[in-house]
Coordinates of C-alpha atoms and ligand atoms in Angstrom, one line a residue:
M1 CA 147.8 39.5 72.2
A2 CA 147.8 36.9 74.7
D3 CA 144.4 35.1 75.2
D4 CA 144.6 32.7 78.1
N5 CA 141.1 32.0 78.0
Q6 CA 141.2 30.8 74.3
F7 CA 144.2 28.8 75.2
K8 CA 142.4 27.0 78.0
K9 CA 139.6 26.2 75.5
V10 CA 142.0 24.9 73.2
I11 CA 143.5 22.6 75.7
S12 CA 140.4 21.0 76.9
H13 CA 138.9 20.7 73.6
A14 CA 141.8 18.6 72.4
K15 CA 141.3 16.4 75.2
E16 CA 137.5 16.3 75.0
Y17 CA 137.3 15.4 71.4
G18 CA 140.2 12.8 71.2
Y19 CA 142.9 14.9 69.8
V20 CA 145.7 15.2 72.6
F21 CA 146.0 13.7 76.1
Q22 CA 148.6 14.0 78.8
S23 CA 151.0 11.4 78.9
S24 CA 150.6 8.6 81.5
E25 CA 147.5 10.5 83.0
I26 CA 146.5 7.7 84.9
Y27 CA 149.9 8.3 87.0
D28 CA 149.3 12.0 87.3
G29 CA 150.8 12.7 84.0
L30 CA 154.5 13.4 82.9
S31 CA 155.3 17.0 82.2
A32 CA 155.7 18.5 79.0
V33 CA 155.0 15.1 77.3
Y34 CA 151.6 14.3 75.3
D35 CA 150.1 11.6 73.6
Y36 CA 148.2 12.1 70.5
A37 CA 144.6 10.3 70.7
Q38 CA 142.5 8.8 67.9
N39 CA 141.7 12.3 66.1
G40 CA 145.1 13.9 67.0
V41 CA 147.0 11.0 65.2
E42 CA 145.1 11.6 62.0
L43 CA 145.4 15.3 62.0
K44 CA 149.0 15.0 62.6
N45 CA 149.4 12.2 60.0
N46 CA 147.7 14.6 57.7
I47 CA 149.9 17.7 58.6
R48 CA 153.0 15.5 58.0
D49 CA 151.7 14.1 54.4
Y50 CA 151.1 18.0 53.6
W51 CA 154.6 18.7 54.2
W52 CA 156.1 15.9 52.6
K53 CA 154.0 16.2 49.4
A54 CA 155.0 19.7 49.2
M55 CA 158.7 19.2 50.0
V56 CA 159.4 15.6 48.5
Q57 CA 156.9 14.6 46.1
M58 CA 156.4 17.9 44.2
N59 CA 160.3 18.4 43.9
E60 CA 162.3 16.4 41.7
N61 CA 165.4 17.3 43.2
I62 CA 164.4 16.5 46.8
V63 CA 164.4 13.1 48.4
G64 CA 163.3 11.6 51.7
I65 CA 165.0 9.4 54.2
D66 CA 164.3 8.1 57.8
T67 CA 167.6 7.9 60.0
A68 CA 167.6 6.3 63.4
I69 CA 167.4 8.2 66.7
F70 CA 170.4 6.7 68.1
M71 CA 173.6 8.0 66.3
H72 CA 177.2 7.8 67.0
P73 CA 177.9 10.0 70.0
T74 CA 180.8 11.9 68.4
I75 CA 178.3 13.2 65.9
W76 CA 177.1 15.5 68.5
K77 CA 180.5 16.5 69.5
A78 CA 180.9 17.5 66.0
S79 CA 177.7 19.5 65.4
G80 CA 178.3 21.6 68.4
H81 CA 175.6 20.3 70.6
V82 CA 177.8 18.8 73.3
D83 CA 179.4 22.2 73.9
A84 CA 176.9 24.8 72.7
F85 CA 173.5 23.3 72.9
N86 CA 172.8 25.1 76.1
D87 CA 170.0 27.1 77.8
P88 CA 170.9 29.9 79.9
L89 CA 169.0 29.4 83.1
I90 CA 168.3 31.2 86.3
D91 CA 166.4 30.3 89.3
N92 CA 164.1 32.0 91.6
K93 CA 165.6 31.5 95.2
D94 CA 161.9 32.1 96.9
S95 CA 159.6 30.6 94.5
K96 CA 162.2 27.7 93.5
K97 CA 161.0 28.2 90.0
R98 CA 163.6 27.8 87.0
Y99 CA 163.6 30.2 84.0
R100 CA 165.3 30.5 80.8
A101 CA 167.1 33.9 81.5
D102 CA 166.9 35.1 77.7
V103 CA 163.4 34.4 77.7
L104 CA 162.8 36.5 80.9
I105 CA 164.4 39.5 79.1
E106 CA 162.6 38.8 76.0
D107 CA 159.1 38.7 77.6
Y108 CA 160.2 42.2 79.2
C109 CA 160.9 43.7 75.7
A110 CA 157.4 42.0 74.5
K111 CA 155.8 44.1 77.2
I112 CA 157.6 47.3 75.7
E113 CA 156.3 46.4 72.6
S114 CA 152.9 46.2 73.6
K115 CA 153.3 49.8 74.9
I116 CA 154.2 50.6 71.4
N117 CA 151.0 48.8 69.7
K118 CA 149.0 50.7 72.4
E119 CA 150.6 54.2 71.3
V120 CA 149.8 53.2 67.7
S121 CA 146.1 52.3 68.3
K122 CA 145.6 55.5 70.3
A123 CA 147.0 57.5 67.7
A124 CA 145.2 55.7 64.9
K125 CA 141.8 56.5 66.9
R126 CA 142.9 60.4 67.1
F127 CA 143.8 61.0 63.4
G128 CA 141.5 58.7 61.7
D129 CA 141.7 58.2 58.1
A130 CA 144.5 60.6 58.2
F131 CA 146.7 58.1 60.0
N132 CA 149.8 57.1 58.6
K133 CA 151.3 54.5 60.9
E134 CA 154.7 54.1 59.3
E135 CA 155.3 57.7 59.8
F136 CA 154.0 57.8 63.3
V137 CA 156.3 54.9 64.4
S138 CA 159.3 56.7 62.6
T139 CA 158.7 59.9 64.2
N140 CA 156.8 59.7 67.6
P141 CA 159.5 60.4 70.4
R142 CA 157.8 58.1 72.8
V143 CA 157.6 55.2 70.4
L144 CA 161.2 55.9 69.3
G145 CA 162.3 55.9 72.9
Y146 CA 160.6 52.4 73.2
F147 CA 162.3 50.9 70.2
E148 CA 165.7 52.2 71.3
K149 CA 165.2 50.8 74.9
I150 CA 164.4 47.4 73.3
N151 CA 167.3 47.7 71.0
T152 CA 169.6 48.6 73.6
I153 CA 168.5 45.6 75.8
L154 CA 168.7 43.0 73.3
T155 CA 171.9 43.9 71.8
R156 CA 173.2 43.6 75.5
M157 CA 171.9 40.4 76.0
G158 CA 173.0 39.2 72.7
N159 CA 176.6 40.2 73.2
S160 CA 176.5 38.8 76.9
L161 CA 175.3 35.5 75.6
E162 CA 177.7 35.3 72.7
S163 CA 180.8 36.0 75.0
E164 CA 179.5 33.8 77.6
D165 CA 179.3 36.7 80.0
L166 CA 176.4 35.0 82.4
A167 CA 177.2 37.6 85.3
D168 CA 176.1 40.4 82.9
V169 CA 172.9 38.5 81.7
K170 CA 172.1 38.4 85.7
A171 CA 173.2 42.1 86.1
L172 CA 170.6 43.0 83.1
I173 CA 167.7 41.1 84.8
E174 CA 168.5 42.9 88.0
E175 CA 168.7 46.4 86.4
L176 CA 165.5 46.0 84.7
E177 CA 163.9 44.7 87.8
I178 CA 162.5 41.4 86.2
A179 CA 160.6 39.7 88.5
D180 CA 159.4 35.9 88.7
P181 CA 156.4 36.1 86.7
L182 CA 154.4 33.7 88.9
T183 CA 155.4 35.3 92.4
G184 CA 156.9 38.7 91.7
S185 CA 160.1 37.9 93.6
K186 CA 163.2 39.4 92.3
N187 CA 165.6 37.2 94.4
W188 CA 167.5 35.7 91.7
T189 CA 170.4 32.8 91.6
D190 CA 173.4 33.3 89.0
V191 CA 172.8 32.2 85.7
K192 CA 174.3 29.0 84.3
Q193 CA 174.3 27.0 81.1
F194 CA 172.4 23.7 80.8
N195 CA 172.8 21.3 78.3
L196 CA 169.5 20.1 76.7
M197 CA 170.3 16.7 75.3
F198 CA 169.1 13.6 77.1
G199 CA 171.7 10.9 77.8
T200 CA 171.2 7.2 77.5
K201 CA 173.3 4.1 77.4
L202 CA 173.8 1.1 74.8
G203 CA 175.0 -2.1 76.0
A204 CA 174.3 -4.8 78.3
S205 CA 176.8 -4.5 81.2
A206 CA 177.4 -1.0 82.9
E207 CA 181.3 -1.2 82.2
H208 CA 181.0 -1.6 78.6
A209 CA 178.0 0.5 77.8
M210 CA 178.4 3.4 75.4
D211 CA 177.0 7.0 76.4
L212 CA 174.7 8.0 73.6
Y213 CA 172.2 10.9 73.2
L214 CA 168.6 11.0 72.1
R215 CA 168.8 13.1 69.0
P216 CA 168.1 16.8 69.8
E217 CA 167.3 17.3 66.0
T218 CA 166.7 15.0 62.8
A219 CA 169.0 17.4 60.7
Q220 CA 172.3 15.5 61.6
G221 CA 170.8 12.1 60.2
I222 CA 170.8 14.1 56.9
F223 CA 174.2 15.5 57.1
V224 CA 176.0 12.1 57.8
N225 CA 174.2 10.6 55.1
F226 CA 174.8 13.4 52.6
L227 CA 177.3 11.5 50.4
N228 CA 175.4 8.1 50.6
V229 CA 172.1 9.8 49.3
Q230 CA 174.0 11.9 46.6
K231 CA 175.8 8.8 45.3
T232 CA 173.0 6.4 45.3
G233 CA 170.5 9.0 44.0
R234 CA 172.8 10.4 41.6
M235 CA 171.8 13.8 42.8
K236 CA 173.3 16.9 41.3
I237 CA 173.6 20.2 43.3
P238 CA 171.2 21.9 44.2
F239 CA 169.4 19.0 45.8
G240 CA 167.5 18.5 49.1
I241 CA 167.1 15.4 51.5
A242 CA 164.0 15.7 53.7
Q243 CA 163.0 13.6 56.7
T244 CA 160.6 13.7 59.6
G245 CA 160.8 12.2 63.0
K246 CA 161.2 12.2 66.7
A247 CA 163.6 14.6 68.4
F248 CA 164.4 15.1 72.2
R249 CA 165.3 18.0 74.3
N250 CA 165.5 18.3 78.2
E251 CA 163.3 21.7 78.1
I252 CA 163.6 23.3 81.2
V253 CA 160.9 25.7 80.7
A254 CA 158.4 23.3 79.0
R255 CA 155.1 24.7 79.1
Q256 CA 152.4 26.0 76.8
F257 CA 150.9 22.6 76.0
I258 CA 152.5 20.8 72.9
F259 CA 154.2 23.9 71.8
R260 CA 157.4 23.1 73.9
M261 CA 157.8 19.5 74.5
R262 CA 160.5 17.1 75.9
E263 CA 159.7 14.6 73.0
F264 CA 158.4 16.1 69.6
E265 CA 158.7 15.6 66.0
Q266 CA 160.4 17.6 63.4
M267 CA 159.9 18.2 59.6
E268 CA 163.3 19.0 58.3
M269 CA 164.9 19.4 55.0
Q270 CA 168.4 20.1 54.0
F271 CA 169.2 21.8 50.8
F272 CA 172.9 21.3 49.4
I273 CA 173.7 24.2 47.3
K274 CA 176.9 25.8 45.6
P275 CA 178.9 28.1 48.0
G276 CA 178.2 31.5 47.4
T277 CA 174.5 31.0 46.1
Q278 CA 173.1 30.9 49.5
K279 CA 171.7 34.1 49.9
E280 CA 169.3 33.5 47.1
W281 CA 168.3 30.0 48.2
Y282 CA 167.6 31.7 51.6
E283 CA 165.3 34.0 50.1
H284 CA 164.0 31.2 47.9
W285 CA 163.2 28.7 50.8
K286 CA 161.8 31.8 53.2
E287 CA 159.2 32.6 50.5
T288 CA 158.4 29.1 49.6
R289 CA 157.8 28.1 53.2
M290 CA 155.6 31.0 53.8
K291 CA 153.7 30.3 50.7
W292 CA 153.2 26.6 52.1
H293 CA 151.6 28.2 55.5
L294 CA 149.4 30.6 53.3
S295 CA 148.0 27.8 51.4
L296 CA 146.3 26.4 54.5
G297 CA 144.2 29.6 54.5
M298 CA 144.7 30.4 57.9
G299 CA 145.0 34.0 57.6
A300 CA 148.2 35.9 56.3
D301 CA 147.8 38.3 59.4
N302 CA 148.6 35.5 61.3
Y303 CA 152.3 35.0 60.3
R304 CA 155.4 37.1 60.0
F305 CA 159.1 36.7 59.7
H306 CA 161.4 37.3 62.6
D307 CA 164.9 37.6 61.1
H308 CA 167.7 36.7 63.6
E309 CA 170.2 39.1 64.8
K310 CA 171.9 36.5 67.2
L311 CA 172.7 33.7 65.0
A312 CA 173.3 30.0 66.0
H313 CA 177.0 28.7 65.8
Y314 CA 176.3 27.1 62.5
A315 CA 174.4 30.0 60.7
D316 CA 175.1 33.2 58.4
A317 CA 171.7 34.1 58.1
A318 CA 168.4 32.9 59.9
S319 CA 164.9 33.8 60.0
D320 CA 161.8 32.3 61.9
I321 CA 158.2 31.9 60.7
E322 CA 156.2 33.2 63.7
F323 CA 152.6 32.1 63.9
K324 CA 149.8 34.0 66.1
F325 CA 149.3 31.5 69.0
P326 CA 146.8 32.1 71.5
F327 CA 149.7 33.3 73.6
G328 CA 151.1 35.7 71.0
F329 CA 153.4 35.5 68.1
K330 CA 155.9 32.7 68.4
E331 CA 158.2 30.4 66.2
L332 CA 156.7 27.9 64.3
E333 CA 159.5 27.1 61.6
G334 CA 163.0 28.1 61.2
I335 CA 164.7 28.8 57.9
H336 CA 168.7 28.6 58.6
S337 CA 171.6 29.4 56.1
R338 CA 173.9 26.8 57.9
T339 CA 177.0 27.6 55.6
D340 CA 179.3 24.4 55.1
F341 CA 179.4 24.3 59.1
D342 CA 178.0 20.7 59.5
L343 CA 179.7 18.7 56.7
K344 CA 183.1 20.3 57.3
A345 CA 182.7 19.4 61.0
H346 CA 181.7 15.7 60.2
E347 CA 184.6 15.7 57.7
E348 CA 186.9 16.8 60.3
F349 CA 185.7 14.4 63.3
S350 CA 185.1 11.2 61.0
G351 CA 188.1 11.5 58.9
K352 CA 186.0 10.9 55.9
K353 CA 185.6 13.3 52.8
L354 CA 182.2 14.7 52.4
Q355 CA 182.7 16.6 49.3
Y356 CA 180.7 17.0 46.0
F357 CA 182.1 16.7 42.8
D358 CA 180.7 19.4 40.4
H359 CA 181.0 18.2 36.9
E360 CA 180.1 21.6 35.4
E361 CA 182.7 23.4 37.4
N362 CA 185.2 20.3 37.2
K363 CA 185.9 20.5 40.9
S364 CA 185.1 19.3 44.3
Y365 CA 183.8 21.4 47.1
T366 CA 182.0 21.0 50.3
P367 CA 178.4 22.3 49.8
Y368 CA 176.7 24.9 51.6
V369 CA 173.1 24.3 53.1
L370 CA 170.1 25.7 53.4
E371 CA 167.5 24.3 56.1
T372 CA 163.9 24.4 56.6
S373 CA 162.9 23.2 60.2
I374 CA 159.4 23.0 61.4
G375 CA 158.1 21.3 64.6
L376 CA 155.1 18.9 63.5
D377 CA 153.3 19.4 67.0
R378 CA 154.0 23.0 66.9
M379 CA 152.4 22.9 63.5
F380 CA 149.4 20.9 65.1
L381 CA 148.8 23.6 67.6
A382 CA 148.9 26.3 65.2
V383 CA 146.3 24.4 63.0
F384 CA 144.0 23.3 66.0
S385 CA 144.0 26.7 68.0
N386 CA 143.4 28.6 64.8
A387 CA 140.5 26.4 64.0
L388 CA 138.7 26.3 67.2
T389 CA 135.8 28.8 67.0
E390 CA 132.4 29.8 68.9
E391 CA 130.0 31.2 66.6
A392 CA 126.9 32.9 67.6
L393 CA 124.0 31.6 65.8
D394 CA 120.8 33.5 64.6
N395 CA 118.4 31.7 67.2
N396 CA 120.5 33.0 69.9
T397 CA 122.5 29.9 70.5
T398 CA 126.3 29.2 70.1
R399 CA 128.2 26.4 68.3
T400 CA 131.4 25.4 68.8
V401 CA 133.1 24.5 65.5
L402 CA 136.7 23.3 64.8
K403 CA 137.2 25.0 61.4
L404 CA 140.4 22.8 60.5
P405 CA 141.4 23.1 56.8
A406 CA 139.6 20.2 55.2
V407 CA 142.6 18.9 53.7
L408 CA 144.0 18.0 57.3
A409 CA 140.7 17.4 58.9
P410 CA 141.0 13.8 60.6
T411 CA 137.4 12.5 59.5
K412 CA 136.2 14.0 56.1
A413 CA 132.6 13.1 56.3
A414 CA 130.2 11.5 58.8
I415 CA 127.4 9.5 57.3
L416 CA 124.2 9.9 59.4
P417 CA 120.7 7.8 58.9
L418 CA 118.0 10.3 60.1
V419 CA 116.5 7.4 62.1
K420 CA 117.9 4.0 63.4
K421 CA 115.2 2.0 61.3
D422 CA 113.2 1.7 58.1
G423 CA 116.3 0.6 56.1
L424 CA 117.9 3.9 56.6
P425 CA 121.2 2.6 58.6
E426 CA 121.7 -0.1 56.0
I427 CA 121.9 2.6 53.3
A428 CA 124.2 4.8 55.6
R429 CA 126.5 1.8 56.1
K430 CA 126.9 1.2 52.3
I431 CA 127.7 4.7 51.5
V432 CA 130.2 4.3 54.3
E433 CA 131.5 1.3 52.5
E434 CA 132.0 2.9 49.3
L435 CA 133.7 6.2 50.6
K436 CA 136.1 4.6 53.0
W437 CA 138.4 3.8 50.2
D438 CA 139.1 7.1 49.4
F439 CA 138.7 9.0 52.8
N440 CA 138.6 8.6 56.3
V441 CA 134.9 8.6 57.0
A442 CA 132.6 8.0 60.2
Y443 CA 129.0 6.6 60.8
D444 CA 127.0 8.1 63.5
E445 CA 123.6 6.9 64.6
K446 CA 123.4 8.1 67.9
D447 CA 121.3 11.1 69.2
A448 CA 119.1 13.6 67.2
V449 CA 120.5 14.6 64.0
G450 CA 120.9 18.1 65.2
R451 CA 123.0 17.1 67.9
R452 CA 125.2 14.8 65.7
Y453 CA 125.6 17.9 63.4
R454 CA 127.2 19.7 66.4
R455 CA 129.3 16.9 67.6
Q456 CA 131.0 16.7 63.9
D457 CA 131.4 20.5 63.9
A458 CA 133.4 20.3 67.2
N459 CA 135.1 17.3 65.7
G460 CA 136.2 19.3 62.8
T461 CA 134.4 17.1 60.0
P462 CA 134.1 19.2 57.0
F463 CA 130.8 17.2 55.6
C464 CA 127.8 15.5 57.4
I465 CA 125.8 13.4 54.8
T466 CA 122.1 12.4 56.0
V467 CA 120.4 9.6 54.7
D468 CA 116.6 10.1 55.2
H469 CA 113.1 8.4 53.8
D470 CA 113.6 10.0 50.4
T471 CA 116.9 8.3 49.8
K472 CA 115.0 5.3 49.4
T473 CA 113.2 6.3 46.5
D474 CA 115.4 8.8 44.7
N475 CA 119.1 7.8 45.7
T476 CA 119.7 11.4 47.1
V477 CA 121.2 12.5 50.3
T478 CA 121.4 15.8 52.1
I479 CA 125.3 17.1 52.4
R480 CA 125.9 19.7 55.1
H481 CA 128.9 21.9 55.1
R482 CA 130.6 22.4 58.4
D483 CA 131.6 25.9 58.0
T484 CA 128.5 27.5 56.3
M485 CA 125.9 25.0 57.5
E486 CA 124.6 25.0 54.1
Q487 CA 122.7 21.8 53.0
Q488 CA 122.4 20.4 49.5
R489 CA 120.5 17.7 48.1
V490 CA 122.9 15.5 46.1
K491 CA 123.0 12.1 44.2
I492 CA 124.9 9.4 46.4
E493 CA 126.8 8.7 43.3
D494 CA 128.2 12.2 43.2
L495 CA 129.4 12.3 46.9
K496 CA 133.0 11.1 46.3
A497 CA 133.6 14.0 43.6
I498 CA 132.0 16.7 45.9
I499 CA 134.3 15.6 48.8
K500 CA 137.2 15.3 46.7
Q501 CA 136.8 18.8 45.5
E502 CA 137.1 20.2 48.9
V503 CA 139.7 17.9 50.6
D504 CA 142.0 17.0 47.7
V505 CA 145.9 17.9 48.6
K506 CA 146.4 19.0 44.8
N507 CA 143.5 21.7 45.1
W508 CA 145.1 23.0 48.5
L509 CA 148.9 22.9 47.2
M510 CA 148.1 24.5 43.9
K511 CA 147.3 27.8 45.9
M512 CA 151.0 27.7 46.8
Ligands
LIG1 N1 167.7 21.6 62.8 C1 167.6 23.0 63.2 C2 166.6 23.1 64.3 O1 166.3 21.9 65.1 P1 165.5 24.6 65.8 O2 165.0 26.0 65.8 O3 165.9 24.3 67.3 O4 166.3 24.2 64.8 C3 163.2 23.8 64.6 O5 164.1 23.6 65.8 C4 161.8 23.7 64.9 O6 161.5 22.6 65.7 C5 161.3 25.0 65.8 O7 160.9 26.0 64.7 C6 160.0 24.4 66.4 O8 159.0 24.4 65.5 C7 160.3 22.7 66.7 N2 160.9 22.6 68.0 C8 161.9 23.1 68.7 N3 161.8 22.7 70.1 C9 160.7 22.1 70.2 C10 160.4 21.9 71.3 N4 161.0 21.6 72.5 N5 158.8 21.3 71.3 C11 158.0 21.1 70.3 N6 158.6 21.7 69.0 C12 160.0 22.2 69.0

């Protein structure tokens, strides 16, 4: 269920604690473009590293590359983006607001879905322990009616979009009496297709300039380098190529903070396989990627798969890993079985062979491709929004704590001298000097220690280390754990091992 209040808190906390700023804020901002601030960039880097370690470093048969944002314009013709990378848009004539027609219809279906959920919770209350959810949803006439309605609507929308019958998409919106979510007006224009790629020009003079696009996905940089990597890396199928990098889309309905941006970052991996094995690899990568998410301990209930019925032009199977954002379950990552569509298309448009010689089979073929594609910014939002917690304390106060997975936290430990005198700052500084070789740590001496604890809690720092007068005689410090607020007295020389135990990537990825 959407929680607008929580979402507002997420956005303001991200700004207040130096995670995400609106781009060009002093010029009143640029819509759907954001900057990562001092803490945000650390969190983003840590998420990217966590992905890279799991996908590249831990897999002998996956290598990484980093390709250019500018690419030959024919690539986008071959990939289908020039002709098919469109959104069906509709304008409201009264409010002058523009919407994605398919999203309006999907949101309508989501409302029917919430009616189903209400029926289920009412029945669960009525029947108590005897309640069998599966039986209820498969037999209750009202619930079955709702399911049928959703199915009819989505099937019709899918068929109309597939056959480019945009007049029928508009007719559906009108039949369902879908209103502008902001104003309630039902005064709609026709539905039109709108290409999402940003164009730019390469060259000094207007007449000789070449029209280019900013890449809308990183995947094509991998496809066009497939043979280069395979040959120079002596890669044998099955093998993967991964990359992370910026992608650009002229999103019309860019809202929900960093969930849908015009400039964003993807983490993609293309896995090249023998034709005919795509089903098993599809299942393998669905499972493996879900395990990666679960290893971060953000709650199994917050994830679900959404298998696609309407497939993109390149896919023979596709599923999203959806995450429960404050505004409901939404796509976080896509797993796509892309067949040989891309390599074949690049062969055709470039006139170059992109085939693999399989020594075991003694023949050449165009590999099939299994893709995993996750938005780094979306992952950031998932981690950040899940972590932001308001906790009621025993003394009738509350604390705001950002319970980031310790492996991803921007600052692993804050070192706090109890007072700014008596040689305590010097000892604290020495601890910082020692720990900073291994971890991103902070020194903080301003305000009472309780306030400093709260500040670090809100910042997501897993450990606070306090140096007090006893430290001078026994070389021990107090280490406070962010989530439990438990405090322990430990030796300075043991700090590194204690922190490492909690933040080490290995310990987290081993949970996969
Ligand atoms: N190469 C396949 C591909 O690009 P996609 O489903 O269009 O597939 C993959 O995008 C992922 O990229 C999405 O699951 C999402 O996490 C992220 N993404 C897509 N558009 C985005 C946007 N406008 N802003 C932020 N993230 C986006």
